[in-house]
PDB file of C-alpha atoms and ligand atoms in Angstrom:
ATOM      1  CA  MET Y1165      36.798 -35.835 -27.464  1.00  0.00           C
ATOM      2  CA  THR Y1166      33.958 -33.804 -28.993  1.00  0.00           C
ATOM      3  CA  PRO Y1167      34.129 -30.084 -28.367  1.00  0.00           C
ATOM      4  CA  GLN Y1168      31.756 -28.958 -25.591  1.00  0.00           C
ATOM      5  CA  GLY Y1169      31.354 -25.352 -26.741  1.00  0.00           C
ATOM      6  CA  PRO Y1170      31.631 -22.300 -24.516  1.00  0.00           C
ATOM      7  CA  PRO Y1171      30.230 -22.686 -20.981  1.00  0.00           C
ATOM      8  CA  MET Y1172      26.605 -21.777 -20.410  1.00  0.00           C
ATOM      9  CA  ALA Y1173      27.450 -18.832 -18.119  1.00  0.00           C
ATOM     10  CA  TYR Y1174      29.389 -16.997 -20.849  1.00  0.00           C
ATOM     11  CA  ARG Y1175      26.742 -17.646 -23.469  1.00  0.00           C
ATOM     12  CA  PHE Y1176      24.122 -16.354 -21.036  1.00  0.00           C
ATOM     13  CA  LEU Y1177      26.177 -13.172 -20.398  1.00  0.00           C
ATOM     14  CA  LEU Y1178      26.423 -12.595 -24.164  1.00  0.00           C
ATOM     15  CA  ARG Y1179      22.686 -13.180 -24.609  1.00  0.00           C
ATOM     16  CA  LEU Y1180      21.981 -10.721 -21.798  1.00  0.00           C
ATOM     17  CA  ALA Y1181      24.315  -8.124 -23.346  1.00  0.00           C
ATOM     18  CA  SER Y1182      22.512  -8.491 -26.663  1.00  0.00           C
ATOM     19  CA  PHE Y1183      19.358  -7.068 -25.049  1.00  0.00           C
ATOM     20  CA  VAL Y1184      21.282  -3.879 -24.298  1.00  0.00           C
ATOM     21  CA  CYS Y1185      21.914  -3.412 -28.051  1.00  0.00           C
ATOM     22  CA  PRO Y1186      19.423  -1.383 -30.088  1.00  0.00           C
ATOM     23  CA  ASP Y1187      16.698  -3.558 -31.725  1.00  0.00           C
ATOM     24  CA  HIS Y1188      17.890  -3.055 -35.300  1.00  0.00           C
ATOM     25  CA  ALA Y1189      21.451  -4.217 -34.551  1.00  0.00           C
ATOM     26  CA  ARG Y1190      20.692  -7.007 -32.069  1.00  0.00           C
ATOM     27  CA  ALA Y1191      20.611 -10.074 -34.351  1.00  0.00           C
ATOM     28  CA  ALA Y1192      23.836  -9.222 -36.211  1.00  0.00           C
ATOM     29  CA  TRP Y1193      25.554  -8.244 -32.975  1.00  0.00           C
ATOM     30  CA  ARG Y1194      24.590 -11.522 -31.279  1.00  0.00           C
ATOM     31  CA  GLN Y1195      25.716 -13.609 -34.257  1.00  0.00           C
ATOM     32  CA  GLN Y1196      29.054 -11.815 -34.416  1.00  0.00           C
ATOM     33  CA  TRP Y1197      29.902 -12.088 -30.709  1.00  0.00           C
ATOM     34  CA  GLU Y1198      28.604 -15.673 -30.280  1.00  0.00           C
ATOM     35  CA  SER Y1199      30.623 -16.809 -33.257  1.00  0.00           C
ATOM     36  CA  GLY Y1200      33.668 -15.006 -31.806  1.00  0.00           C
ATOM     37  CA  LEU Y1201      33.170 -16.765 -28.464  1.00  0.00           C
ATOM     38  CA  ARG Y1202      32.870 -20.180 -30.188  1.00  0.00           C
ATOM     39  CA  ASP Y1203      36.058 -19.642 -32.254  1.00  0.00           C
ATOM     40  CA  TRP Y1204      37.897 -18.405 -29.273  1.00  0.00           C
ATOM     41  CA  TRP Y1205      36.731 -21.306 -27.083  1.00  0.00           C
ATOM     42  CA  ILE Y1206      37.964 -23.837 -29.660  1.00  0.00           C
ATOM     43  CA  LEU Y1207      41.438 -22.331 -29.309  1.00  0.00           C
ATOM     44  CA  ALA Y1208      41.144 -22.551 -25.523  1.00  0.00           C
ATOM     45  CA  GLU Y1209      40.156 -26.262 -25.718  1.00  0.00           C
ATOM     46  CA  ARG Y1210      43.040 -27.044 -28.030  1.00  0.00           C
ATOM     47  CA  GLY Y1211      45.356 -25.529 -25.448  1.00  0.00           C
ATOM     48  CA  GLU Y1212      46.611 -22.839 -27.807  1.00  0.00           C
ATOM     49  CA  LEU Y1213      45.837 -20.123 -25.272  1.00  0.00           C
ATOM     50  CA  THR Y1214      48.334 -20.021 -22.464  1.00  0.00           C
ATOM     51  CA  ASN Y1215      46.371 -17.984 -19.911  1.00  0.00           C
ATOM     52  CA  GLU Y1216      43.559 -19.404 -17.820  1.00  0.00           C
ATOM     53  CA  ALA Y1217      40.555 -19.994 -20.077  1.00  0.00           C
ATOM     54  CA  SER Y1218      37.903 -18.693 -17.682  1.00  0.00           C
ATOM     55  CA  ALA Y1219      39.755 -15.402 -17.103  1.00  0.00           C
ATOM     56  CA  LEU Y1220      40.026 -14.884 -20.858  1.00  0.00           C
ATOM     57  CA  ALA Y1221      36.364 -15.758 -21.336  1.00  0.00           C
ATOM     58  CA  ALA Y1222      35.401 -13.231 -18.684  1.00  0.00           C
ATOM     59  CA  ARG Y1223      37.483 -10.592 -20.483  1.00  0.00           C
ATOM     60  CA  PHE Y1224      35.786 -11.494 -23.769  1.00  0.00           C
ATOM     61  CA  CYS Y1225      32.342 -11.039 -22.194  1.00  0.00           C
ATOM     62  CA  ARG Y1226      33.402  -7.735 -20.657  1.00  0.00           C
ATOM     63  CA  GLY Y1227      34.408  -6.556 -24.115  1.00  0.00           C
ATOM     64  CA  ALA Y1228      31.023  -7.657 -25.459  1.00  0.00           C
ATOM     65  CA  TRP Y1229      29.205  -5.696 -22.727  1.00  0.00           C
ATOM     66  CA  ALA Y1230      31.298  -2.585 -23.397  1.00  0.00           C
ATOM     67  CA  ASP Y1231      30.524  -2.884 -27.108  1.00  0.00           C
ATOM     68  CA  ALA Y1232      26.790  -3.341 -26.470  1.00  0.00           C
ATOM     69  CA  LEU Y1233      26.708  -0.323 -24.128  1.00  0.00           C
ATOM     70  CA  GLU Y1234      28.636   1.723 -26.678  1.00  0.00           C
ATOM     71  CA  LEU Y1235      26.085   0.769 -29.326  1.00  0.00           C
ATOM     72  CA  ARG Y1236      23.142   1.632 -27.098  1.00  0.00           C
ATOM     73  CA  PHE Y1237      24.536   4.813 -25.569  1.00  0.00           C
ATOM     74  CA  ARG Y1238      26.732   6.540 -28.077  1.00  0.00           C
ATOM     75  CA  ARG Y1239      29.502   8.572 -26.472  1.00  0.00           C
ATOM     76  CA  GLU Y1240      27.812  11.837 -27.481  1.00  0.00           C
ATOM     77  CA  GLN Y1241      24.490  10.742 -25.971  1.00  0.00           C
ATOM     78  CA  LEU Y1242      26.220   9.718 -22.759  1.00  0.00           C
ATOM     79  CA  LEU Y1243      28.096  13.036 -22.547  1.00  0.00           C
ATOM     80  CA  HIS Y1244      24.845  14.851 -23.319  1.00  0.00           C
ATOM     81  CA  ALA Y1245      23.176  13.166 -20.326  1.00  0.00           C
ATOM     82  CA  LEU Y1246      26.199  13.683 -18.029  1.00  0.00           C
ATOM     83  CA  ARG Y1247      26.249  17.410 -18.809  1.00  0.00           C
ATOM     84  CA  GLY Y1248      22.527  17.836 -18.166  1.00  0.00           C
ATOM     85  CA  PRO Y1249      21.202  19.734 -15.128  1.00  0.00           C
ATOM     86  CA  TRP Y1250      19.628  16.704 -13.473  1.00  0.00           C
ATOM     87  CA  PHE Y1251      22.588  14.323 -13.458  1.00  0.00           C
ATOM     88  CA  PRO Y1252      24.303  15.517 -10.217  1.00  0.00           C
ATOM     89  CA  ILE Y1253      20.952  15.809  -8.433  1.00  0.00           C
ATOM     90  CA  LEU Y1254      19.964  12.311  -9.559  1.00  0.00           C
ATOM     91  CA  CYS Y1255      23.302  10.868  -8.365  1.00  0.00           C
ATOM     92  CA  ALA Y1256      22.969  12.527  -4.946  1.00  0.00           C
ATOM     93  CA  VAL Y1257      19.329  11.462  -4.500  1.00  0.00           C
ATOM     94  CA  SER Y1258      20.234   7.889  -5.549  1.00  0.00           C
ATOM     95  CA  THR Y1259      23.029   7.858  -2.944  1.00  0.00           C
ATOM     96  CA  VAL Y1260      20.620   9.028  -0.223  1.00  0.00           C
ATOM     97  CA  ALA Y1261      17.990   6.462  -1.295  1.00  0.00           C
ATOM     98  CA  THR Y1262      20.538   3.607  -1.375  1.00  0.00           C
ATOM     99  CA  ALA Y1263      21.892   4.592   2.048  1.00  0.00           C
ATOM    100  CA  GLY Y1264      18.299   4.719   3.346  1.00  0.00           C
ATOM    101  CA  LEU Y1265      17.592   1.213   2.047  1.00  0.00           C
ATOM    102  CA  LEU Y1266      20.834  -0.254   3.413  1.00  0.00           C
ATOM    103  CA  SER Y1267      20.378   1.400   6.815  1.00  0.00           C
ATOM    104  CA  HIS Y1268      16.757   0.245   7.229  1.00  0.00           C
ATOM    105  CA  GLY Y1269      15.302   3.735   6.907  1.00  0.00           C
ATOM    106  CA  PHE Y1270      18.118   5.969   8.282  1.00  0.00           C
ATOM    107  CA  GLN Y1271      18.289   4.231  11.654  1.00  0.00           C
ATOM    108  CA  VAL Y1272      21.119   6.356  13.083  1.00  0.00           C
ATOM    109  CA  ILE Y1273      19.634   9.679  11.954  1.00  0.00           C
ATOM    110  CA  ARG Y1274      16.268   8.737  13.479  1.00  0.00           C
ATOM    111  CA  ARG Y1275      17.978   7.685  16.714  1.00  0.00           C
ATOM    112  CA  VAL Y1276      19.926  10.951  17.046  1.00  0.00           C
ATOM    113  CA  ALA Y1277      16.779  12.957  16.180  1.00  0.00           C
ATOM    114  CA  GLY Y1278      14.902  11.022  18.896  1.00  0.00           C
ATOM    115  CA  LEU Y1279      17.639  11.789  21.450  1.00  0.00           C
ATOM    116  CA  ILE Y1280      17.461  15.499  20.605  1.00  0.00           C
ATOM    117  CA  ARG Y1281      13.655  15.502  20.840  1.00  0.00           C
ATOM    118  CA  HIS Y1282      13.592  13.749  24.221  1.00  0.00           C
ATOM    119  CA  ALA Y1283      16.598  15.524  25.736  1.00  0.00           C
ATOM    120  CA  PRO Y1284      15.944  16.638  29.346  1.00  0.00           C
ATOM    121  CA  PRO Y1285      15.670  20.409  29.865  1.00  0.00           C
ATOM    122  CA  LEU Y1286      18.793  22.218  31.051  1.00  0.00           C
ATOM    123  CA  PRO Y1287      18.933  22.518  34.902  1.00  0.00           C
ATOM    124  CA  LEU Y1288      18.169  25.972  36.244  1.00  0.00           C
ATOM    125  CA  ASN Y1289      20.721  25.752  39.048  1.00  0.00           C
ATOM    126  CA  LEU Y1290      24.403  25.285  38.306  1.00  0.00           C
ATOM    127  CA  ARG Y1291      24.935  22.244  40.503  1.00  0.00           C
ATOM    128  CA  PRO Y1292      26.994  19.571  38.805  1.00  0.00           C
ATOM    129  CA  HIS Y1293      25.102  16.559  37.497  1.00  0.00           C
ATOM    130  CA  ILE Y1294      25.120  13.574  39.785  1.00  0.00           C
ATOM    131  CA  HIS Y1295      24.181  11.128  37.033  1.00  0.00           C
ATOM    132  CA  TYR Y1296      26.244  11.037  33.880  1.00  0.00           C
ATOM    133  CA  ASP Y1297      24.089  10.717  30.765  1.00  0.00           C
ATOM    134  CA  PRO Y1298      26.007   9.273  27.747  1.00  0.00           C
ATOM    135  CA  ARG Y1299      23.182  10.280  25.376  1.00  0.00           C
ATOM    136  CA  GLY Y1300      24.395  13.872  25.526  1.00  0.00           C
ATOM    137  CA  ASP Y1301      27.819  12.763  24.256  1.00  0.00           C
ATOM    138  CA  ILE Y1302      26.251  10.908  21.319  1.00  0.00           C
ATOM    139  CA  VAL Y1303      24.259  13.972  20.286  1.00  0.00           C
ATOM    140  CA  ALA Y1304      27.305  16.245  20.678  1.00  0.00           C
ATOM    141  CA  ALA Y1305      29.505  13.847  18.670  1.00  0.00           C
ATOM    142  CA  TYR Y1306      27.129  14.259  15.719  1.00  0.00           C
ATOM    143  CA  LEU Y1307      25.977  17.863  16.114  1.00  0.00           C
ATOM    144  CA  ALA Y1308      29.383  19.492  16.727  1.00  0.00           C
ATOM    145  CA  PRO Y1309      30.987  18.316  13.417  1.00  0.00           C
ATOM    146  CA  LEU Y1310      27.695  18.970  11.606  1.00  0.00           C
ATOM    147  CA  GLY Y1311      27.540  22.534  12.940  1.00  0.00           C
ATOM    148  CA  LEU Y1312      31.171  23.175  11.984  1.00  0.00           C
ATOM    149  CA  ALA Y1313      30.627  21.711   8.510  1.00  0.00           C
ATOM    150  CA  LEU Y1314      27.541  23.909   7.965  1.00  0.00           C
ATOM    151  CA  LEU Y1315      29.477  26.977   9.118  1.00  0.00           C
ATOM    152  CA  ILE Y1316      32.279  26.239   6.626  1.00  0.00           C
ATOM    153  CA  ALA Y1317      29.704  25.702   3.867  1.00  0.00           C
ATOM    154  CA  VAL Y1318      28.056  29.068   4.616  1.00  0.00           C
ATOM    155  CA  MET Y1319      31.475  30.785   4.545  1.00  0.00           C
ATOM    156  CA  LEU Y1320      32.291  29.147   1.212  1.00  0.00           C
ATOM    157  CA  LEU Y1321      28.975  30.356  -0.196  1.00  0.00           C
ATOM    158  CA  VAL Y1322      29.600  33.896   1.050  1.00  0.00           C
ATOM    159  CA  ILE Y1323      33.080  34.119  -0.517  1.00  0.00           C
ATOM    160  CA  SER Y1324      31.994  32.344  -3.718  1.00  0.00           C
ATOM    161  CA  ARG Y1325      31.805  34.473  -6.827  1.00  0.00           C
ATOM    162  CA  LEU Y1326      28.401  33.298  -7.926  1.00  0.00           C
ATOM    163  CA  PRO Y1327      26.659  36.244  -9.614  1.00  0.00           C
ATOM    164  CA  VAL Y1328      23.743  36.746  -7.196  1.00  0.00           C
ATOM    165  CA  ARG Y1329      21.823  39.377  -9.155  1.00  0.00           C
ATOM    166  CA  ALA Y1330      22.756  38.480 -12.729  1.00  0.00           C
ATOM    167  CA  SER Y1331      21.627  34.825 -12.447  1.00  0.00           C
ATOM    168  CA  GLY Y1332      17.992  34.038 -13.096  1.00  0.00           C
ATOM    169  CA  TRP Y1333      15.705  32.148 -10.745  1.00  0.00           C
ATOM    170  CA  ARG Y1334      16.251  28.892 -12.682  1.00  0.00           C
ATOM    171  CA  THR Y1335      19.959  28.971 -11.864  1.00  0.00           C
ATOM    172  CA  TRP Y1336      19.241  29.543  -8.191  1.00  0.00           C
ATOM    173  CA  VAL Y1337      16.594  26.837  -7.934  1.00  0.00           C
ATOM    174  CA  HIS Y1338      19.005  24.401  -9.603  1.00  0.00           C
ATOM    175  CA  PHE Y1339      21.900  25.469  -7.384  1.00  0.00           C
ATOM    176  CA  VAL Y1340      19.872  25.178  -4.160  1.00  0.00           C
ATOM    177  CA  LEU Y1341      18.419  21.773  -5.118  1.00  0.00           C
ATOM    178  CA  LYS Y1342      21.805  20.415  -6.193  1.00  0.00           C
ATOM    179  CA  THR Y1343      23.660  21.719  -3.138  1.00  0.00           C
ATOM    180  CA  LEU Y1344      21.022  20.417  -0.706  1.00  0.00           C
ATOM    181  CA  ALA Y1345      20.975  17.000  -2.414  1.00  0.00           C
ATOM    182  CA  VAL Y1346      24.787  16.680  -2.454  1.00  0.00           C
ATOM    183  CA  GLN Y1347      25.120  17.872   1.145  1.00  0.00           C
ATOM    184  CA  ALA Y1348      22.342  15.515   2.257  1.00  0.00           C
ATOM    185  CA  ALA Y1349      24.213  12.632   0.587  1.00  0.00           C
ATOM    186  CA  VAL Y1350      27.429  13.495   2.474  1.00  0.00           C
ATOM    187  CA  ILE Y1351      25.537  13.776   5.805  1.00  0.00           C
ATOM    188  CA  VAL Y1352      23.724  10.480   5.287  1.00  0.00           C
ATOM    189  CA  LEU Y1353      26.964   8.705   4.326  1.00  0.00           C
ATOM    190  CA  TRP Y1354      28.635  10.003   7.464  1.00  0.00           C
ATOM    191  CA  PHE Y1355      25.780   9.164   9.851  1.00  0.00           C
ATOM    192  CA  GLU Y1356      24.825   5.762   8.465  1.00  0.00           C
ATOM    193  CA  GLY Y1357      28.111   4.677   6.851  1.00  0.00           C
ATOM    194  CA  GLY Y1358      30.166   5.813   9.839  1.00  0.00           C
ATOM    195  CA  SER Y1359      27.967   3.888  12.252  1.00  0.00           C
ATOM    196  CA  ALA Y1360      28.206   0.748  10.072  1.00  0.00           C
ATOM    197  CA  LEU Y1361      31.996   1.120   9.964  1.00  0.00           C
ATOM    198  CA  ARG Y1362      32.276   1.533  13.740  1.00  0.00           C
ATOM    199  CA  SER Y1363      30.162  -1.571  14.307  1.00  0.00           C
ATOM    200  CA  VAL Y1364      32.809  -3.755  12.641  1.00  0.00           C
ATOM    201  CA  ILE Y1365      35.818  -2.215  14.460  1.00  0.00           C
ATOM    202  CA  GLN Y1366      36.646  -4.434  17.427  1.00  0.00           C
ATOM    203  CA  SER Y1367      39.193  -2.313  19.266  1.00  0.00           C
ATOM    204  CA  GLU Y1368      37.550   0.420  21.345  1.00  0.00           C
ATOM    205  CA  ALA Y1369      40.459   2.858  20.996  1.00  0.00           C
ATOM    206  CA  LEU Y1370      40.456   2.445  17.211  1.00  0.00           C
ATOM    207  CA  ARG Y1371      36.671   2.805  17.131  1.00  0.00           C
ATOM    208  CA  ILE Y1372      36.769   6.130  18.996  1.00  0.00           C
ATOM    209  CA  LEU Y1373      39.818   7.531  17.190  1.00  0.00           C
ATOM    210  CA  GLY Y1374      39.444   6.110  13.671  1.00  0.00           C
ATOM    211  CA  GLY Y1375      35.694   5.579  13.456  1.00  0.00           C
ATOM    212  CA  GLY Y1376      34.834   8.676  15.468  1.00  0.00           C
ATOM    213  CA  LEU Y1377      37.395  11.455  15.368  1.00  0.00           C
ATOM    214  CA  VAL Y1378      39.089  10.801  12.008  1.00  0.00           C
ATOM    215  CA  LEU Y1379      35.754  10.149  10.331  1.00  0.00           C
ATOM    216  CA  ALA Y1380      34.328  13.389  11.748  1.00  0.00           C
ATOM    217  CA  ILE Y1381      37.313  15.332  10.349  1.00  0.00           C
ATOM    218  CA  LEU Y1382      36.872  13.579   6.991  1.00  0.00           C
ATOM    219  CA  PHE Y1383      33.178  14.451   7.061  1.00  0.00           C
ATOM    220  CA  ILE Y1384      33.887  18.160   7.677  1.00  0.00           C
ATOM    221  CA  ALA Y1385      36.479  18.179   4.860  1.00  0.00           C
ATOM    222  CA  GLY Y1386      34.145  16.218   2.539  1.00  0.00           C
ATOM    223  CA  PHE Y1387      31.204  18.517   3.275  1.00  0.00           C
ATOM    224  CA  GLY Y1388      33.334  21.569   2.460  1.00  0.00           C
ATOM    225  CA  ALA Y1389      34.689  19.958  -0.722  1.00  0.00           C
ATOM    226  CA  ALA Y1390      31.163  18.980  -1.822  1.00  0.00           C
ATOM    227  CA  THR Y1391      29.896  22.541  -1.308  1.00  0.00           C
ATOM    228  CA  ARG Y1392      32.887  23.953  -3.176  1.00  0.00           C
ATOM    229  CA  TRP Y1393      32.257  21.512  -6.022  1.00  0.00           C
ATOM    230  CA  CYS Y1394      28.584  22.619  -6.217  1.00  0.00           C
ATOM    231  CA  ILE Y1395      29.684  26.280  -6.510  1.00  0.00           C
ATOM    232  CA  SER Y1396      32.324  25.488  -9.137  1.00  0.00           C
ATOM    233  CA  ASP Y1397      29.870  23.303 -11.088  1.00  0.00           C
ATOM    234  CA  GLN Y1398      27.277  26.098 -11.096  1.00  0.00           C
ATOM    235  CA  ARG Y1399      29.793  28.638 -12.402  1.00  0.00           C
ATOM    236  CA  ARG Y1400      30.365  26.377 -15.415  1.00  0.00           C
ATOM    237  CA  ARG Y1401      26.676  26.020 -16.345  1.00  0.00           C
ATOM    238  CA  CYS Y1402      24.677  27.858 -18.973  1.00  0.00           C
ATOM    239  CA  PRO Y1403      22.180  30.179 -17.194  1.00  0.00           C
ATOM    240  CA  VAL Y1404      19.542  29.418 -19.860  1.00  0.00           C
ATOM    241  CA  CYS Y1405      19.536  25.611 -20.257  1.00  0.00           C
ATOM    242  CA  LEU Y1406      21.548  24.836 -17.059  1.00  0.00           C
ATOM    243  CA  ARG Y1407      23.766  22.399 -18.973  1.00  0.00           C
ATOM    244  CA  LEU Y1408      27.520  22.307 -18.337  1.00  0.00           C
ATOM    245  CA  LEU Y1409      29.307  24.559 -20.799  1.00  0.00           C
ATOM    246  CA  ASP Y1410      31.589  22.970 -23.328  1.00  0.00           C
ATOM    247  CA  MET Y1411      34.658  23.556 -25.514  1.00  0.00           C
ATOM    248  CA  PRO Y1412      36.987  25.247 -22.980  1.00  0.00           C
ATOM    249  CA  VAL Y1413      39.684  27.516 -24.427  1.00  0.00           C
ATOM    250  CA  SER Y1414      42.374  29.115 -22.213  1.00  0.00           C
ATOM    251  CA  VAL Y1415      43.047  32.795 -22.888  1.00  0.00           C
ATOM    252  CA  GLY Y1416      45.600  35.212 -21.369  1.00  0.00           C
ATOM    253  CA  SER Y1417      48.293  34.361 -18.888  1.00  0.00           C
ATOM    254  CA  TRP Y1418      48.715  34.159 -15.118  1.00  0.00           C
ATOM    255  CA  GLY Y1419      51.477  36.786 -15.117  1.00  0.00           C
ATOM    256  CA  SER Y1420      49.604  39.401 -17.163  1.00  0.00           C
ATOM    257  CA  VAL Y1421      47.598  42.189 -15.508  1.00  0.00           C
ATOM    258  CA  PHE Y1422      45.949  43.439 -18.717  1.00  0.00           C
ATOM    259  CA  GLU Y1423      45.057  40.020 -20.049  1.00  0.00           C
ATOM    260  CA  PRO Y1424      44.575  37.746 -17.010  1.00  0.00           C
ATOM    261  CA  ALA Y1425      44.138  33.989 -17.286  1.00  0.00           C
ATOM    262  CA  THR Y1426      40.566  33.165 -18.232  1.00  0.00           C
ATOM    263  CA  THR Y1427      38.769  30.171 -19.701  1.00  0.00           C
ATOM    264  CA  GLU Y1428      36.230  30.726 -22.454  1.00  0.00           C
ATOM    265  CA  LEU Y1429      33.368  28.235 -22.497  1.00  0.00           C
ATOM    266  CA  LEU Y1430      30.465  27.798 -24.915  1.00  0.00           C
ATOM    267  CA  CYS Y1431      26.932  26.482 -24.477  1.00  0.00           C
ATOM    268  CA  ALA Y1432      26.598  23.444 -26.765  1.00  0.00           C
ATOM    269  CA  VAL Y1433      23.084  24.580 -27.728  1.00  0.00           C
ATOM    270  CA  GLY Y1434      24.276  28.105 -28.602  1.00  0.00           C
ATOM    271  CA  HIS Y1435      22.797  30.204 -25.782  1.00  0.00           C
ATOM    272  CA  GLY Y1436      26.042  32.069 -25.191  1.00  0.00           C
ATOM    273  CA  SER Y1437      29.637  32.042 -24.039  1.00  0.00           C
ATOM    274  CA  LEU Y1438      31.193  32.481 -20.619  1.00  0.00           C
ATOM    275  CA  SER Y1439      34.516  34.056 -19.793  1.00  0.00           C
ATOM    276  CA  LEU Y1440      35.525  32.293 -16.584  1.00  0.00           C
ATOM    277  CA  SER Y1441      38.043  34.172 -14.503  1.00  0.00           C
ATOM    278  CA  GLU Y1442      40.771  31.842 -13.185  1.00  0.00           C
ATOM    279  CA  ARG Y1443      42.199  34.303 -10.665  1.00  0.00           C
ATOM    280  CA  ASP Y1444      40.434  35.504  -7.527  1.00  0.00           C
ATOM    281  CA  ASN Y1445      40.993  39.231  -7.981  1.00  0.00           C
ATOM    282  CA  THR Y1446      40.011  39.690 -11.608  1.00  0.00           C
ATOM    283  CA  GLY Y1447      36.315  40.346 -11.089  1.00  0.00           C
ATOM    284  CA  PRO Y1448      33.214  38.283 -11.793  1.00  0.00           C
ATOM    285  CA  ASP Y1449      32.734  35.844 -14.694  1.00  0.00           C
ATOM    286  CA  ARG Y1450      31.369  37.413 -17.890  1.00  0.00           C
ATOM    287  CA  TRP Y1451      28.417  35.857 -19.731  1.00  0.00           C
ATOM    288  CA  THR Y1452      27.750  36.888 -23.331  1.00  0.00           C
ATOM    289  CA  ALA Y1453      24.371  35.845 -24.698  1.00  0.00           C
ATOM    290  CA  LEU Y1454      24.276  34.849 -28.363  1.00  0.00           C
ATOM    291  CA  ASP Y1455      21.212  35.701 -30.437  1.00  0.00           C
ATOM    292  CA  ALA Y1456      18.965  33.094 -32.052  1.00  0.00           C
ATOM    293  CA  SER Y1457      20.825  33.170 -35.392  1.00  0.00           C
ATOM    294  CA  TRP Y1458      23.781  31.431 -33.737  1.00  0.00           C
ATOM    295  CA  ARG Y1459      21.597  28.579 -32.498  1.00  0.00           C
ATOM    296  CA  GLU Y1460      21.034  27.301 -36.030  1.00  0.00           C
ATOM    297  CA  LEU Y1461      24.781  26.989 -36.456  1.00  0.00           C
ATOM    298  CA  PHE Y1462      25.095  24.942 -33.254  1.00  0.00           C
ATOM    299  CA  GLU Y1463      22.152  22.725 -34.226  1.00  0.00           C
ATOM    300  CA  ASN Y1464      23.709  22.027 -37.613  1.00  0.00           C
ATOM    301  CA  ALA Y1465      27.064  21.246 -36.019  1.00  0.00           C
ATOM    302  CA  SER Y1466      25.539  18.772 -33.552  1.00  0.00           C
ATOM    303  CA  SER Y1467      23.253  17.004 -36.031  1.00  0.00           C
ATOM    304  CA  PRO Y1468      24.271  13.432 -37.043  1.00  0.00           C
ATOM    305  CA  GLU Y1469      24.496  14.410 -40.736  1.00  0.00           C
ATOM    306  CA  ALA Y1470      27.177  16.984 -39.923  1.00  0.00           C
ATOM    307  CA  ARG Y1471      29.468  14.366 -38.360  1.00  0.00           C
TER     308      ARG Y1471
HETATM  309 ZN1   ZN T1172      22.505  26.784 -22.886  1.00  0.00          ZN
END
């Protein structure tokens, strides 16, 4: 029997991965991985590989994709992008946009907004209602958890140790945009995702308890956690370039009063260092700006020739 060669699907996956590689390395990369796949497939046809051939081929292609992505986006470049000011905002906006597409333009949010807009005015007399209107329950089921979640978020912001006066306007604009985007993503996931989940639950009791009550509690907890994360993320950002600070070093100890536990962080570009207080009662975080002469040192350290 003449050897057939690797299946078309795997060769296609390798060819596709080769386009992820940078131009200068593409030809050599493709030759190396295609030859590897051919050699490996010969072994599979001879029966020298004990595991299922297709599963091994899939693993081989996964390795090729990981290698191509590594070549295209070096770890440092990837970390550089992940630490940038726009990454969390971009993730949150993408989540909102995806949820909007999947829910045909925020169907549930529009429906609840419509119910609020067209709600009948409250009766002036205190006579009990003769007709029960379930629309009021729907609005309350969404607005009550939302109100509670917003209240918790406001409380978290009030007790947060974000330096209100010391931070520049750039920090605040970034913080407000990021927090609004992340909170909007959590709200949209709860409204649209929760409704989609309830639509597939058959049992009414489970739908009300699991899809309604438990999900509302999870939403309130998630909203609080998201807000807390936004505050914590902002504390760890450089006030000049808004990038996440790097190179954490722990100083002091939890038991010491004179030298409390703090984490020292540095801006990778050389704008300054931050002494982040780990305990609640040890005062605000301390930012020390470095002058321009330090920046040269950081630039030299991060240049490719220095590595
Ligand atoms: Zn910086």
